Amino acid sequence: MTSPSQTLPPQQLDNDEIDLRQVAAALNRQRRLIGGITAAAVLLSGIYAFTRKPVWQGQFQIVLENQDSGGGGRLAQLAAANPMLAGLAGVSGGKSSLETEVKILESPSVLKPTYDFVKVSKAAAGEDVSKWVYTDWTKGNLDIELVKGTSVLSLAYRDTDEALILPVLERITTTYQEYSGKDRRRGLTQGVAYLEQEIDKLRQQSAASMRTAQAYALANGLGIQDGMPTGATGSTSGGSVEASREAAQNQVNALRQRIAAAQLSGNTTLYKAPQLEANTEIYSQLQRVETRLKQKSALLTPQDQSIQRLQRERSGLVAYINQQTIGLLQGELITAEAQLASLTRPREVVLKHRELVRAALRDEKTLAELEVQLQSLKLDQARQTDPWELISTPTVLDSPVAPRKKRMVALGLLGGLVLGCGAALIRDRRSGLVFSEDELKTFLPCPMLERLPAAAPEQWSSTAQLLTEGPLADAQSVALIPVGNHLPNNQIEKLQRALGEALGNRELLVSRDLLASRNCSTQLLVTAPGAPQRQQLRQLREQLALQGTPLAGWLLIDPSLEA
């Protein structure tokens, strides 16, 4: 009888860890299959690579203008100074996003005409374009990206028709220029129109508020100084009224002299006033004009048109600055005169006049600021340039960018190897043959006694002699049971002769029939890697458990064992 452990099913190896040596052995056994699949994959990928049409690529680069400089900066200054008014004019005060500009350039509203041109060209060449989609065309043929950390926009276009690439790129550059110029011109035009409208309103409002303040002043014998804070009256604790009035009179006289000097300056000599020097923009603009005038005067004659144009521009700026200076001085004069008159006026009258003058001065200041901004926008409108610069002309690469034949064949080789290895492992597994020695030890219900070198049968006699003197010493009859259908008969015959000579007069039975071998004293199993199937080993184990005949062990005929 067999022990209970002999009747238990063998431990399956499906859940064991992967043995890389067994995997390598399985791949080696199926190397022909792997080679065939790999060769087929390489052949198919090569055919696919060499039959595809070559894809050509053209490209160019442009520099997008920073919208916070130049004309865009004027609009940004307007938005920063007057966000509510600029919002009504359609001017944005925030920093322009280059990424947003790129997305706009990718939009159908800009590139749709170019797409229609390509579609018509392809249809004229006999290509079916009925299923074309704009988004597929942009994703498959266009690469538009902003170079990281810069305002450089790189655009590449790919097509199988080499002659079509340059016309497409030229249309795109023209479209970008028209779109960007239109957007810039519209912004400047809207800004100028809005400022002119607001200046007209403020001019009327400023004139009305100033007339109201002057009428009140005349009715009460006051001056502009009566509308200023009380600290500006000149009366201090410890000082006499006469001294304050004398100081106010001196200030009035000095201001009148400065106004006369500024009026004499005209548009040829710049009369600087500290109050106006805070407006660095207008002074910077004048300095730039004077710098350009000096540079050109050193090279050109005074009759040159560019020099005359710069002289006119300088005269206009000088006249404008002097006019602003005179206005400020006149305001100070009115204030000084009012200060002189306010020394003898009642406080209630002065406070009322103060409110009227403050409103008039506020309107005058706002009007002056808008006039400066209007002049700046008109200057930008006059010297308007393209909002982007083409830094590389549209060109077509010398060689096609696709198909990459070497890469495709290499991918075919790699894919064929992976697919072939997978198919080889599946085929080897589905064959059911057991090649692993560890798996054989798991299935066979007895210990392995010896490995026999398949290449040296002459050495089997010594092994047989050791077996008869060891595990088979007490057996009167021995049954040699071959395990597996793929065990060569010549090897069984050689092992039979070696054991027969070693056993001498004792009986030796060679049979796969367990009914015939059950009458023997002991049984000896023999197999080889790849000879038995898993199902055969499971059935053999169950039959041996039912038979109950003692098992001496099993022998392994190993082809990999050296002699």
Coordinates of C-alpha atoms in Angstrom, one line a residue:
M1 CA 0.0 0.0 0.0
T2 CA 1.2 3.5 -0.7
S3 CA 1.3 6.2 1.9
P4 CA -1.4 9.0 1.9
S5 CA 1.2 11.4 0.6
Q6 CA 1.6 9.4 -2.6
T7 CA -2.1 9.8 -3.4
L8 CA -2.1 13.6 -3.2
P9 CA -2.1 15.5 -6.5
P10 CA 1.3 17.0 -7.4
Q11 CA 1.9 20.7 -6.8
Q12 CA 1.2 22.6 -9.9
L13 CA 3.9 24.9 -11.2
D14 CA 1.5 27.5 -12.7
N15 CA 1.8 29.7 -9.7
D16 CA 5.5 29.3 -9.1
E17 CA 7.9 32.1 -9.9
I18 CA 9.2 32.4 -13.4
D19 CA 12.4 30.4 -14.1
L20 CA 14.3 32.4 -16.6
R21 CA 16.4 29.4 -17.5
Q22 CA 13.3 27.5 -18.5
V23 CA 12.0 30.4 -20.4
A24 CA 15.3 30.6 -22.3
A25 CA 15.2 26.9 -23.0
A26 CA 11.6 27.2 -24.3
L27 CA 12.6 30.0 -26.6
N28 CA 15.5 28.0 -27.9
R29 CA 13.3 25.1 -28.6
Q30 CA 10.9 27.3 -30.6
R31 CA 13.7 29.3 -32.3
R32 CA 12.4 28.4 -35.8
L33 CA 9.0 29.8 -35.0
I34 CA 10.5 33.0 -33.5
G35 CA 12.7 33.4 -36.6
G36 CA 9.8 32.9 -39.0
I37 CA 7.6 35.5 -37.2
T38 CA 10.5 38.0 -36.9
A39 CA 11.4 37.6 -40.6
A40 CA 7.7 38.1 -41.5
A41 CA 7.4 41.2 -39.4
V42 CA 10.6 42.7 -40.8
L43 CA 9.4 42.0 -44.3
L44 CA 6.0 43.6 -43.8
S45 CA 7.5 46.7 -42.1
G46 CA 10.0 47.0 -44.9
I47 CA 7.3 46.8 -47.5
Y48 CA 5.2 49.3 -45.6
A49 CA 8.1 51.7 -45.2
F50 CA 9.2 51.6 -48.9
T51 CA 5.7 51.8 -50.3
R52 CA 4.7 55.0 -48.4
K53 CA 4.9 58.3 -50.1
P54 CA 7.7 60.6 -48.8
V55 CA 6.5 63.4 -46.5
W56 CA 8.2 66.8 -47.0
Q57 CA 8.4 69.6 -44.4
G58 CA 8.7 73.3 -44.7
Q59 CA 9.0 75.8 -41.8
F60 CA 9.6 79.4 -40.8
Q61 CA 9.9 81.4 -37.6
I62 CA 8.5 84.7 -36.5
V63 CA 8.9 87.0 -33.5
L64 CA 5.7 88.1 -31.9
E65 CA 5.7 91.7 -30.7
N66 CA 5.5 92.3 -27.0
Q67 CA 2.2 94.0 -26.7
D68 CA 3.4 96.0 -23.7
S69 CA 5.7 98.0 -25.8
G70 CA 5.2 100.4 -28.7
G71 CA 1.6 101.1 -29.7
G72 CA 0.4 98.4 -27.4
G73 CA 2.2 100.2 -24.6
R74 CA 0.2 103.4 -25.3
L75 CA -3.0 101.5 -24.9
A76 CA -1.7 99.8 -21.8
Q77 CA -0.8 103.1 -20.3
L78 CA -4.3 104.4 -21.0
A79 CA -5.8 101.3 -19.4
A80 CA -3.5 101.6 -16.4
A81 CA -4.4 105.3 -15.9
N82 CA -8.1 105.0 -16.7
P83 CA -9.2 101.4 -16.4
M84 CA -12.9 102.1 -16.5
L85 CA -12.6 104.5 -19.5
A86 CA -10.2 102.1 -21.3
G87 CA -12.6 99.2 -20.7
L88 CA -15.3 101.3 -22.5
A89 CA -13.0 101.8 -25.4
G90 CA -12.2 98.1 -25.8
V91 CA -8.6 98.5 -24.6
S92 CA -7.1 95.8 -22.3
G93 CA -4.8 97.0 -19.6
G94 CA -3.4 93.6 -18.6
K95 CA -0.3 92.0 -20.0
S96 CA -0.8 90.3 -23.3
S97 CA -0.4 86.6 -23.3
L98 CA 1.7 85.1 -26.0
E99 CA 0.1 81.7 -25.5
T100 CA -3.3 83.3 -26.2
E101 CA -1.9 84.9 -29.4
V102 CA -0.6 81.5 -30.6
K103 CA -4.0 79.9 -30.0
I104 CA -5.6 82.7 -32.0
L105 CA -3.2 82.1 -34.9
E106 CA -4.2 78.4 -34.8
S107 CA -7.9 79.1 -34.9
P108 CA -10.1 78.4 -38.0
S109 CA -10.8 82.1 -38.3
V110 CA -7.1 82.7 -39.3
L111 CA -6.1 79.4 -41.0
K112 CA -9.4 78.3 -42.6
P113 CA -8.6 80.1 -46.0
T114 CA -5.3 78.2 -46.1
Y115 CA -7.0 74.9 -45.4
D116 CA -9.5 75.6 -48.2
F117 CA -6.6 76.3 -50.6
V118 CA -4.9 73.0 -49.7
K119 CA -8.2 71.2 -50.1
V120 CA -8.9 72.6 -53.5
S121 CA -5.3 71.9 -54.6
K122 CA -5.6 68.3 -53.5
A123 CA -9.0 67.8 -55.2
A124 CA -7.6 69.2 -58.4
A125 CA -4.8 66.6 -58.2
G126 CA -7.3 63.9 -58.1
E127 CA -7.2 63.2 -54.3
D128 CA -10.5 62.4 -52.5
V129 CA -11.0 65.2 -49.9
S130 CA -14.6 64.5 -49.1
K131 CA -13.8 63.2 -45.6
W132 CA -11.3 65.9 -44.7
V133 CA -11.7 67.6 -41.3
Y134 CA -10.0 70.9 -40.4
T135 CA -8.9 69.7 -37.0
D136 CA -7.4 66.6 -38.4
W137 CA -5.5 68.7 -41.0
T138 CA -4.1 71.0 -38.4
K139 CA -3.0 68.2 -36.0
G140 CA -1.6 66.0 -38.8
N141 CA 0.1 68.6 -41.0
L142 CA 0.8 71.7 -38.9
D143 CA 3.1 72.2 -35.9
I144 CA 2.7 75.6 -34.3
E145 CA 4.6 76.1 -31.0
L146 CA 6.1 78.9 -29.0
V147 CA 9.8 78.4 -28.3
K148 CA 10.1 78.1 -24.5
G149 CA 11.2 81.3 -22.8
T150 CA 11.0 83.4 -25.9
S151 CA 8.4 85.2 -28.1
V152 CA 9.6 83.3 -31.2
L153 CA 6.8 81.3 -32.9
S154 CA 7.9 78.3 -34.9
L155 CA 5.6 76.9 -37.6
A156 CA 6.2 73.7 -39.6
Y157 CA 4.0 72.3 -42.4
R158 CA 4.2 68.7 -43.7
D159 CA 2.7 67.3 -46.9
T160 CA 3.4 64.6 -49.5
D161 CA 3.3 67.2 -52.3
E162 CA 6.6 69.0 -52.1
A163 CA 5.5 71.7 -54.6
L164 CA 2.6 72.7 -52.4
I165 CA 4.5 73.4 -49.2
L166 CA 6.0 76.8 -50.1
P167 CA 2.7 78.3 -51.4
V168 CA 1.0 77.1 -48.2
L169 CA 3.6 78.7 -45.9
E170 CA 3.5 82.0 -47.9
R171 CA -0.3 82.1 -47.5
I172 CA 0.1 81.5 -43.8
T173 CA 2.6 84.3 -43.4
T174 CA 0.3 86.7 -45.4
T175 CA -2.7 85.7 -43.3
Y176 CA -0.8 86.3 -40.1
Q177 CA 0.3 89.7 -41.2
E178 CA -3.2 90.7 -42.3
Y179 CA -4.8 89.4 -39.1
S180 CA -2.3 91.0 -36.8
G181 CA -2.2 94.3 -38.6
K182 CA -6.0 94.5 -38.7
D183 CA -6.2 93.9 -34.9
R184 CA -3.5 96.5 -34.2
R185 CA -5.1 99.1 -36.5
R186 CA -8.5 98.5 -35.0
G187 CA -7.1 99.0 -31.4
L188 CA -5.4 102.2 -32.3
T189 CA -8.4 103.6 -34.2
Q190 CA -10.7 102.7 -31.3
G191 CA -8.4 104.4 -28.9
V192 CA -8.1 107.6 -30.9
A193 CA -11.8 107.8 -31.5
Y194 CA -12.6 107.2 -27.9
L195 CA -10.1 109.8 -26.7
E196 CA -11.3 112.4 -29.1
Q197 CA -14.9 111.9 -27.9
E198 CA -13.9 112.1 -24.3
I199 CA -11.7 115.2 -24.9
D200 CA -14.6 117.0 -26.5
K201 CA -16.8 116.2 -23.5
L202 CA -14.2 117.2 -21.0
R203 CA -13.3 120.4 -22.9
Q204 CA -16.9 121.6 -22.6
Q205 CA -17.1 120.4 -18.9
S206 CA -13.8 122.1 -18.0
A207 CA -14.8 125.4 -19.7
A208 CA -18.1 125.4 -17.9
S209 CA -16.6 124.6 -14.5
M210 CA -13.9 127.3 -15.0
R211 CA -16.6 129.9 -16.0
T212 CA -18.6 129.0 -12.9
A213 CA -15.5 129.5 -10.7
Q214 CA -14.6 132.8 -12.4
A215 CA -18.1 134.1 -12.2
Y216 CA -18.2 133.4 -8.5
A217 CA -14.8 134.9 -8.0
L218 CA -15.8 138.1 -9.9
A219 CA -19.1 138.4 -7.9
N220 CA -17.2 138.1 -4.6
G221 CA -14.0 139.8 -5.6
L222 CA -11.9 136.6 -5.2
G223 CA -9.0 135.0 -7.0
I224 CA -8.1 131.3 -7.7
Q225 CA -6.1 131.1 -4.4
D226 CA -9.3 131.2 -2.5
G227 CA -10.1 127.8 -3.9
M228 CA -6.8 126.3 -2.5
P229 CA -6.3 124.7 0.9
T230 CA -6.1 127.1 3.8
G231 CA -2.4 126.3 4.3
A232 CA -1.6 128.0 1.0
T233 CA -3.0 131.4 2.0
G234 CA 0.4 132.5 3.4
S235 CA -1.0 133.7 6.8
T236 CA 0.9 132.1 9.6
S237 CA 0.8 132.4 13.3
G238 CA 3.1 135.3 14.4
G239 CA 3.0 137.1 11.0
S240 CA 1.1 140.2 10.1
V241 CA -1.6 140.5 7.4
E242 CA 0.4 143.1 5.6
A243 CA 3.5 140.9 5.4
S244 CA 1.4 138.1 4.0
R245 CA -0.2 140.4 1.4
E246 CA 3.2 141.6 0.4
A247 CA 4.6 138.1 0.0
A248 CA 1.5 137.2 -2.1
Q249 CA 2.0 140.3 -4.3
N250 CA 5.7 139.3 -4.9
Q251 CA 4.6 135.8 -5.9
V252 CA 2.1 137.2 -8.4
N253 CA 4.7 139.4 -10.0
A254 CA 7.2 136.5 -10.3
L255 CA 4.6 134.3 -12.0
R256 CA 3.7 137.0 -14.5
Q257 CA 7.3 137.4 -15.5
R258 CA 7.7 133.6 -16.0
I259 CA 4.6 133.5 -18.1
A260 CA 5.9 136.3 -20.3
A261 CA 9.2 134.5 -20.7
A262 CA 7.4 131.2 -21.6
Q263 CA 5.3 133.0 -24.2
L264 CA 8.4 134.6 -25.8
S265 CA 9.9 131.1 -26.2
G266 CA 7.3 130.1 -28.8
N267 CA 8.0 126.8 -30.6
T268 CA 11.8 127.3 -31.0
T269 CA 13.1 127.4 -27.4
L270 CA 12.0 125.0 -24.7
Y271 CA 10.9 126.7 -21.5
K272 CA 11.2 124.1 -18.8
A273 CA 9.0 124.2 -15.7
P274 CA 9.6 121.9 -12.7
Q275 CA 5.9 121.2 -12.6
L276 CA 5.9 119.7 -16.1
E277 CA 9.2 117.8 -15.8
A278 CA 7.3 115.0 -13.9
N279 CA 5.7 114.1 -17.3
T280 CA 8.8 112.1 -18.4
E281 CA 7.0 110.6 -21.3
I282 CA 6.7 113.8 -23.3
Y283 CA 10.2 114.9 -22.4
S284 CA 11.6 111.4 -23.4
Q285 CA 9.8 111.7 -26.7
L286 CA 11.3 115.2 -27.3
Q287 CA 14.8 113.8 -26.4
R288 CA 14.4 110.9 -28.9
V289 CA 13.4 113.4 -31.6
E290 CA 16.4 115.6 -30.8
T291 CA 18.7 112.7 -30.8
R292 CA 17.6 111.5 -34.2
L293 CA 17.8 115.1 -35.5
K294 CA 21.4 115.3 -34.4
Q295 CA 22.3 112.0 -35.9
K296 CA 20.7 112.8 -39.3
S297 CA 22.1 116.4 -39.3
A298 CA 25.6 115.0 -39.1
L299 CA 25.0 113.0 -42.3
L300 CA 22.4 115.0 -44.3
T301 CA 21.8 118.6 -45.4
P302 CA 19.2 120.8 -43.7
Q303 CA 17.1 120.6 -46.9
D304 CA 16.6 116.8 -46.5
Q305 CA 13.0 115.9 -46.0
S306 CA 13.7 113.6 -43.0
I307 CA 15.5 116.5 -41.2
Q308 CA 12.7 118.9 -42.0
R309 CA 10.1 116.4 -40.8
L310 CA 12.1 115.9 -37.5
Q311 CA 12.4 119.7 -37.1
R312 CA 8.6 120.1 -37.5
E313 CA 8.0 117.3 -35.0
R314 CA 10.4 118.9 -32.5
S315 CA 8.7 122.3 -33.0
G316 CA 5.3 120.7 -32.3
L317 CA 6.6 119.0 -29.2
V318 CA 8.3 122.2 -27.9
A319 CA 5.2 124.3 -28.6
Y320 CA 3.1 121.7 -26.8
I321 CA 5.4 121.6 -23.8
N322 CA 5.5 125.4 -23.6
Q323 CA 1.8 125.6 -23.9
Q324 CA 1.4 123.2 -21.0
T325 CA 4.0 125.2 -19.0
I326 CA 2.1 128.4 -19.6
G327 CA -1.2 126.8 -18.6
L328 CA 0.4 125.6 -15.3
L329 CA 2.0 129.0 -14.7
Q330 CA -1.3 130.7 -15.3
G331 CA -3.0 128.3 -12.9
E332 CA -0.4 129.2 -10.3
L333 CA -0.9 132.9 -11.1
I334 CA -4.6 132.6 -10.6
T335 CA -3.9 130.8 -7.3
A336 CA -1.5 133.5 -6.2
E337 CA -3.9 136.3 -7.1
A338 CA -6.7 134.5 -5.2
Q339 CA -4.3 134.1 -2.2
L340 CA -3.7 137.9 -2.3
A341 CA -7.4 138.7 -2.4
S342 CA -8.5 136.0 0.0
L343 CA -6.6 137.6 2.9
T344 CA -9.6 140.0 3.4
R345 CA -12.5 137.7 2.3
P346 CA -14.9 135.9 4.6
R347 CA -14.2 132.2 5.2
E348 CA -17.6 131.0 4.0
V349 CA -17.1 132.7 0.6
V350 CA -13.6 131.2 0.3
L351 CA -14.7 127.7 1.1
K352 CA -17.5 127.9 -1.5
H353 CA -15.1 129.2 -4.1
R354 CA -12.6 126.5 -3.1
E355 CA -15.0 123.7 -4.2
L356 CA -15.7 125.4 -7.6
V357 CA -12.0 125.9 -8.3
R358 CA -11.1 122.4 -7.3
A359 CA -13.6 121.0 -9.7
A360 CA -12.4 123.2 -12.5
L361 CA -8.7 122.3 -11.9
R362 CA -9.6 118.6 -11.7
D363 CA -11.3 118.8 -15.1
E364 CA -8.4 120.8 -16.6
K365 CA -5.9 118.2 -15.4
T366 CA -7.9 115.3 -16.8
L367 CA -8.2 117.1 -20.1
A368 CA -4.5 117.7 -20.3
E369 CA -3.7 114.0 -19.6
L370 CA -6.1 112.8 -22.2
E371 CA -4.7 115.2 -24.8
V372 CA -1.2 113.9 -24.1
Q373 CA -2.4 110.3 -24.6
L374 CA -4.3 111.2 -27.8
Q375 CA -1.1 112.8 -29.3
S376 CA 0.9 109.6 -28.4
L377 CA -1.7 107.3 -30.0
K378 CA -1.8 109.5 -33.2
L379 CA 2.0 109.3 -33.4
D380 CA 1.9 105.5 -33.1
Q381 CA -0.8 105.4 -35.7
A382 CA 1.3 107.4 -38.1
R383 CA 4.4 105.2 -37.7
Q384 CA 2.5 101.9 -37.4
T385 CA 4.6 98.8 -38.1
D386 CA 4.0 95.0 -38.4
P387 CA 3.3 93.5 -35.0
W388 CA 5.6 90.6 -35.8
E389 CA 8.9 90.0 -37.6
L390 CA 9.8 87.2 -39.9
I391 CA 13.2 85.9 -38.8
S392 CA 13.5 82.9 -41.1
T393 CA 12.0 82.8 -44.6
P394 CA 9.7 79.8 -45.5
T395 CA 12.0 77.0 -46.6
V396 CA 11.6 73.3 -47.5
L397 CA 13.9 70.7 -46.0
D398 CA 16.3 69.0 -48.4
S399 CA 15.2 65.5 -47.5
P400 CA 11.8 64.0 -46.5
V401 CA 11.0 63.8 -42.8
A402 CA 8.9 60.6 -43.3
P403 CA 8.7 57.7 -43.6
R404 CA 11.7 56.9 -41.4
K405 CA 12.5 53.6 -43.1
K406 CA 15.3 52.4 -40.8
R407 CA 13.2 53.2 -37.7
M408 CA 10.1 51.4 -39.1
V409 CA 12.2 48.3 -40.0
A410 CA 13.8 48.4 -36.6
L411 CA 10.4 48.6 -34.9
G412 CA 9.2 45.7 -37.2
L413 CA 12.2 43.7 -36.0
L414 CA 11.5 44.5 -32.3
G415 CA 7.8 43.8 -32.7
G416 CA 8.5 40.5 -34.5
L417 CA 10.9 39.4 -31.8
V418 CA 8.3 40.2 -29.1
L419 CA 5.5 38.6 -31.0
G420 CA 7.6 35.6 -31.9
C421 CA 8.7 35.1 -28.3
G422 CA 5.2 35.3 -27.0
A423 CA 3.9 32.8 -29.7
A424 CA 6.9 30.5 -28.9
L425 CA 6.1 30.5 -25.1
I426 CA 2.4 29.8 -25.8
R427 CA 3.2 27.0 -28.3
D428 CA 5.7 25.5 -25.9
R429 CA 3.2 25.6 -23.0
R430 CA 0.3 24.2 -25.1
S431 CA 2.4 21.3 -26.2
G432 CA 2.1 19.9 -22.7
L433 CA 5.6 18.4 -22.8
V434 CA 7.7 18.6 -19.6
F435 CA 11.3 19.7 -20.0
S436 CA 12.0 21.0 -16.5
E437 CA 13.8 18.6 -14.1
D438 CA 12.1 20.3 -11.2
E439 CA 8.7 19.8 -12.7
L440 CA 9.5 16.1 -13.3
K441 CA 10.5 15.8 -9.7
T442 CA 7.2 17.3 -8.7
F443 CA 5.1 14.9 -10.8
L444 CA 6.9 11.6 -10.3
P445 CA 6.2 10.0 -6.9
C446 CA 9.7 8.7 -6.2
P447 CA 13.2 10.0 -6.0
M448 CA 15.5 10.6 -8.9
L449 CA 18.4 8.1 -8.7
E450 CA 20.7 9.2 -11.5
R451 CA 21.2 11.3 -14.6
L452 CA 22.3 9.3 -17.7
P453 CA 24.3 11.2 -20.4
A454 CA 22.3 10.6 -23.6
A455 CA 25.5 11.1 -25.7
A456 CA 27.5 8.4 -23.9
P457 CA 25.4 5.1 -23.6
E458 CA 28.6 3.2 -22.9
Q459 CA 28.8 4.8 -19.5
W460 CA 25.4 3.4 -18.5
S461 CA 26.8 0.0 -17.6
S462 CA 28.6 1.4 -14.6
T463 CA 25.4 3.2 -13.5
A464 CA 23.4 0.0 -13.9
Q465 CA 25.9 -1.9 -11.8
L466 CA 25.6 0.6 -9.0
L467 CA 21.8 0.5 -9.1
T468 CA 21.8 -3.3 -8.8
E469 CA 24.1 -3.1 -5.8
G470 CA 22.1 -0.3 -4.2
P471 CA 18.4 0.4 -4.6
L472 CA 17.8 -2.9 -6.6
A473 CA 20.0 -5.1 -4.5
D474 CA 17.0 -7.0 -2.8
A475 CA 14.7 -7.1 -5.8
Q476 CA 14.3 -10.5 -7.4
S477 CA 12.5 -9.0 -10.4
V478 CA 12.7 -5.4 -11.7
A479 CA 10.2 -3.7 -14.0
L480 CA 11.7 -0.9 -16.2
I481 CA 8.8 1.5 -17.1
P482 CA 9.5 4.1 -19.9
V483 CA 7.7 7.4 -19.2
G484 CA 6.6 9.5 -22.2
N485 CA 5.8 8.9 -25.8
H486 CA 8.8 10.9 -27.1
L487 CA 11.4 8.6 -25.5
P488 CA 13.6 7.0 -28.2
N489 CA 13.3 3.2 -28.4
N490 CA 17.0 2.8 -29.0
Q491 CA 17.8 4.4 -25.7
I492 CA 15.4 2.1 -23.9
E493 CA 17.0 -0.9 -25.6
K494 CA 20.5 0.3 -24.5
L495 CA 19.4 0.8 -20.9
Q496 CA 17.7 -2.6 -21.0
R497 CA 20.9 -4.3 -22.0
A498 CA 23.0 -2.5 -19.4
L499 CA 20.5 -3.4 -16.6
G500 CA 20.1 -7.0 -17.8
E501 CA 23.9 -7.5 -17.7
A502 CA 24.0 -6.0 -14.2
L503 CA 21.1 -8.0 -12.8
G504 CA 22.4 -11.3 -14.1
N505 CA 19.9 -14.1 -13.5
R506 CA 17.3 -11.8 -12.0
E507 CA 14.2 -11.0 -14.1
L508 CA 14.0 -7.7 -16.0
L509 CA 10.7 -6.6 -17.5
V510 CA 10.5 -3.6 -19.8
S511 CA 6.9 -2.4 -20.3
R512 CA 4.6 0.6 -20.1
D513 CA 1.8 -1.7 -18.9
L514 CA 1.4 -1.3 -15.2
L515 CA -0.7 -4.4 -15.0
A516 CA 2.2 -6.5 -16.4
S517 CA 4.7 -4.9 -14.0
R518 CA 2.7 -5.2 -10.8
N519 CA 4.0 -8.7 -10.1
C520 CA 7.7 -7.5 -10.0
S521 CA 9.5 -6.9 -6.8
T522 CA 10.2 -3.3 -7.6
Q523 CA 9.7 -0.8 -10.4
L524 CA 12.2 1.6 -12.0
L525 CA 11.0 4.6 -14.1
V526 CA 13.0 6.2 -16.9
T527 CA 12.3 9.4 -18.8
A528 CA 13.9 12.3 -20.6
P529 CA 13.2 16.1 -20.9
G530 CA 10.4 16.6 -23.3
A531 CA 9.5 13.0 -23.5
P532 CA 6.3 13.0 -21.2
Q533 CA 3.3 15.3 -21.2
R534 CA 1.9 16.8 -18.0
Q535 CA -1.3 14.8 -18.5
Q536 CA 0.6 11.6 -18.9
L537 CA 2.5 12.3 -15.7
R538 CA -0.7 13.0 -13.7
Q539 CA -2.3 9.8 -15.0
L540 CA 0.9 7.8 -14.2
R541 CA 1.1 9.1 -10.7
E542 CA -2.6 8.1 -10.0
Q543 CA -2.1 4.7 -11.6
L544 CA 1.0 4.0 -9.5
A545 CA -0.8 5.0 -6.4
L546 CA -3.6 2.5 -7.2
Q547 CA -1.2 -0.3 -8.2
G548 CA 0.7 -0.3 -4.9
T549 CA 3.9 -1.8 -6.3
P550 CA 7.1 -0.4 -4.7
L551 CA 9.1 2.2 -6.6
A552 CA 12.9 2.2 -6.5
G553 CA 13.1 5.6 -8.2
W554 CA 13.5 7.1 -11.7
L555 CA 16.3 7.7 -14.1
L556 CA 16.7 10.8 -16.3
I557 CA 18.3 10.5 -19.8
D558 CA 19.7 14.0 -20.1
P559 CA 20.8 15.2 -23.6
S560 CA 22.5 18.3 -22.1
L561 CA 24.8 16.2 -19.8
E562 CA 28.3 15.9 -21.1
A563 CA 30.0 12.5 -21.3

